[in-house]
Amino acid sequence: MNKRDTGSGPNVGEAFRPPAAPLPAWLPTRQRNRLPLAVYRESGAFFLTIATAYRRPWFADAVIAQHCIAELQSSCETHRFGLLAYCFMPDHLHVLVSTEGGSDLVRLIHGFKQKTAWWFKNREAAGGLKASPTSGSPTVPRLWQKSYYDHVLRKDEDIAAIVRYIVENPVRAGLVTSLDEYPHRWNAYGVLEAV
């Protein structure tokens, strides 16, 4: 018989109940890290940065980068987003997407991260896509850092400048001297393809 059955001991649910009275105004409160969800369903363009867990350089492995590129393309198509540009740096991803409305950016990113993390965990845990990632070893590394950075582009922002920022990243970081040398980047505008 456990404590709950005997009626003795504290009720665990009490620890998660909100306080009966409002908290004092002088106590610090946590700021929201996201805009209202409706913003992510409106038409527009979104610039995102998604980091790997502990900033590990997973995308230096071409197999991982190529799998994630294919999944990003598929996820954008599934969730009705236009993929405008991306660059998989060794430890993070920059991506620019757009929608005419009715699509959900939060669902897009959640789905993309979930599918790629599942594949990655299986690959790392089992050396192939065989085992369930929920049954793996606790030492299996994670692919993604929790959350991501997002920027909703204003109407007056120059999309070409953001695309240029994304595709020039490998050169600025000193990974290559010419963009032709870096395979894990692409843009729909043909910006700086031969730089």
Coordinates of C-alpha atoms in Angstrom, one line a residue:
M1 CA 0.0 0.0 0.0
N2 CA 1.4 3.4 -0.8
K3 CA 1.0 6.7 1.0
R4 CA -1.8 7.9 -1.3
D5 CA -3.9 4.8 -0.5
T6 CA -3.5 5.3 3.3
G7 CA -4.4 8.9 3.2
S8 CA -1.1 9.9 4.9
G9 CA 1.5 12.1 3.4
P10 CA 1.3 15.3 1.3
N11 CA -0.7 15.4 -1.9
V12 CA 1.9 15.9 -4.7
G13 CA -0.6 17.9 -6.8
E14 CA -0.6 20.6 -4.1
A15 CA 2.9 21.6 -5.1
F16 CA 1.8 22.5 -8.6
R17 CA -1.3 24.4 -7.6
P18 CA -1.1 28.2 -8.3
P19 CA -1.0 30.4 -5.2
A20 CA -4.4 31.4 -3.7
A21 CA -3.5 35.1 -3.7
P22 CA -1.7 37.0 -6.5
L23 CA 2.0 37.4 -6.1
P24 CA 3.3 40.7 -4.8
A25 CA 4.2 43.2 -7.6
W26 CA 7.8 43.5 -6.3
L27 CA 8.6 39.9 -7.1
P28 CA 10.4 39.4 -10.4
T29 CA 8.4 37.7 -13.1
R30 CA 9.6 35.7 -16.1
Q31 CA 9.2 37.4 -19.5
R32 CA 7.5 35.5 -22.3
N33 CA 10.0 34.3 -24.8
R34 CA 7.5 34.2 -27.7
L35 CA 5.2 36.6 -29.3
P36 CA 1.5 35.9 -29.2
L37 CA 0.8 32.7 -31.2
A38 CA -1.4 34.5 -33.7
V39 CA 1.7 36.3 -35.0
Y40 CA 3.2 33.0 -36.1
R41 CA 0.1 32.2 -38.2
E42 CA 0.0 35.5 -40.1
S43 CA 1.4 36.1 -43.6
G44 CA 5.0 37.3 -43.6
A45 CA 8.6 36.3 -43.5
F46 CA 10.4 34.8 -40.5
F47 CA 14.1 34.7 -39.9
L48 CA 15.1 31.9 -37.5
T49 CA 18.3 30.7 -35.8
I50 CA 18.2 27.2 -34.2
A51 CA 21.3 26.1 -32.3
T52 CA 22.5 22.6 -31.7
A53 CA 22.5 21.3 -28.1
Y54 CA 25.6 22.7 -26.2
R55 CA 26.6 24.2 -29.5
R56 CA 28.2 20.9 -30.7
P57 CA 29.3 21.0 -34.3
W58 CA 26.9 18.2 -35.5
F59 CA 26.5 19.8 -39.0
A60 CA 30.2 19.5 -39.7
D61 CA 29.1 15.9 -40.5
A62 CA 27.8 16.1 -44.1
V63 CA 25.4 13.1 -43.5
I64 CA 23.6 14.9 -40.6
A65 CA 23.5 18.2 -42.5
Q66 CA 22.1 16.6 -45.7
H67 CA 19.4 14.7 -43.7
C68 CA 18.4 17.9 -41.9
I69 CA 18.3 19.9 -45.2
A70 CA 16.0 17.3 -46.8
E71 CA 13.8 17.3 -43.7
L72 CA 13.7 21.2 -43.6
Q73 CA 12.6 21.2 -47.3
S74 CA 9.9 18.5 -46.6
S75 CA 8.6 20.3 -43.5
C76 CA 8.3 23.6 -45.3
E77 CA 6.3 21.9 -48.0
T78 CA 4.1 20.0 -45.5
H79 CA 3.4 23.1 -43.5
R80 CA 2.9 25.4 -46.5
F81 CA 5.9 27.7 -46.0
G82 CA 8.2 29.0 -48.7
L83 CA 11.8 28.2 -48.0
L84 CA 13.7 31.4 -49.0
A85 CA 17.2 30.6 -47.6
Y86 CA 19.1 28.4 -45.2
C87 CA 22.7 27.9 -44.0
F88 CA 23.7 25.0 -41.8
M89 CA 26.7 26.2 -39.9
P90 CA 28.5 23.5 -37.8
D91 CA 26.7 24.4 -34.6
H92 CA 23.5 26.2 -35.7
L93 CA 21.1 26.8 -38.5
H94 CA 19.9 30.0 -40.1
V95 CA 16.7 29.8 -42.0
L96 CA 14.3 32.3 -43.7
V97 CA 10.8 31.2 -44.5
S98 CA 7.6 32.9 -45.6
T99 CA 3.9 32.3 -45.7
E100 CA 0.8 33.8 -47.1
G101 CA -1.0 33.1 -43.9
G102 CA -2.9 30.1 -42.5
S103 CA 0.4 28.3 -41.8
D104 CA 1.8 27.9 -38.3
L105 CA 5.5 28.6 -37.8
V106 CA 5.6 27.1 -34.3
R107 CA 4.2 23.8 -35.8
L108 CA 6.7 23.9 -38.6
I109 CA 9.7 24.3 -36.3
H110 CA 8.4 21.8 -33.7
G111 CA 7.8 19.2 -36.4
F112 CA 11.2 19.8 -38.1
K113 CA 13.1 19.6 -34.8
Q114 CA 11.2 16.5 -33.6
K115 CA 11.7 14.5 -36.8
T116 CA 15.4 15.4 -37.1
A117 CA 16.0 14.8 -33.4
W118 CA 14.4 11.3 -33.7
W119 CA 16.5 10.4 -36.7
F120 CA 19.7 11.8 -35.0
K121 CA 19.1 10.0 -31.7
N122 CA 18.5 6.7 -33.5
R123 CA 21.6 7.2 -35.6
E124 CA 23.8 8.0 -32.5
A125 CA 22.3 5.4 -30.2
A126 CA 22.0 2.4 -32.6
G127 CA 24.4 3.3 -35.3
G128 CA 21.4 3.2 -37.7
L129 CA 17.7 3.8 -37.8
K130 CA 16.6 0.8 -35.7
A131 CA 16.0 1.5 -32.1
S132 CA 13.4 3.7 -30.4
P133 CA 15.0 6.9 -29.2
T134 CA 12.9 6.7 -26.0
S135 CA 14.5 3.4 -25.0
G136 CA 18.1 4.5 -25.6
S137 CA 21.0 5.1 -23.3
P138 CA 21.0 8.3 -21.2
T139 CA 24.5 9.1 -22.8
V140 CA 23.0 9.6 -26.3
P141 CA 23.6 13.3 -27.2
R142 CA 20.8 15.6 -28.3
L143 CA 20.8 17.3 -31.6
W144 CA 18.9 20.6 -30.8
Q145 CA 19.0 23.2 -28.1
K146 CA 15.7 23.9 -26.5
S147 CA 13.8 26.7 -28.2
Y148 CA 15.1 29.0 -31.0
Y149 CA 15.5 32.6 -31.9
D150 CA 12.9 34.1 -34.2
H151 CA 12.5 37.5 -35.9
V152 CA 9.3 38.5 -37.7
L153 CA 10.4 40.7 -40.7
R154 CA 8.7 44.1 -40.9
K155 CA 7.3 45.2 -44.3
D156 CA 10.2 47.7 -44.7
E157 CA 13.0 45.2 -44.0
D158 CA 15.2 44.2 -47.0
I159 CA 14.8 40.4 -47.5
A160 CA 17.9 40.4 -49.8
A161 CA 20.0 41.8 -47.0
I162 CA 18.9 39.0 -44.7
V163 CA 19.5 36.4 -47.4
R164 CA 22.9 37.8 -47.9
Y165 CA 23.6 37.6 -44.1
I166 CA 22.5 34.0 -44.1
V167 CA 24.5 32.8 -47.1
E168 CA 27.7 34.8 -46.2
N169 CA 27.9 33.2 -42.7
P170 CA 30.5 30.5 -43.6
V171 CA 32.8 33.2 -45.1
R172 CA 32.4 35.5 -42.1
A173 CA 33.1 32.6 -39.7
G174 CA 36.3 31.8 -41.6
L175 CA 35.1 28.3 -42.6
V176 CA 35.7 28.9 -46.3
T177 CA 37.1 31.7 -48.4
S178 CA 34.5 31.4 -51.1
L179 CA 30.8 30.5 -50.9
D180 CA 31.3 27.9 -53.7
E181 CA 33.3 25.9 -51.1
Y182 CA 30.4 25.6 -48.6
P183 CA 27.7 23.0 -49.6
H184 CA 25.1 23.4 -46.8
R185 CA 23.6 26.7 -47.8
W186 CA 21.0 27.7 -50.3
N187 CA 18.7 30.6 -51.2
A188 CA 15.8 31.1 -53.6
Y189 CA 17.1 34.4 -54.9
G190 CA 20.5 33.3 -56.3
V191 CA 22.1 35.9 -54.0
L192 CA 25.9 35.6 -53.9
E193 CA 26.0 32.2 -55.5
A194 CA 29.3 32.9 -57.2
V195 CA 31.0 35.1 -54.5

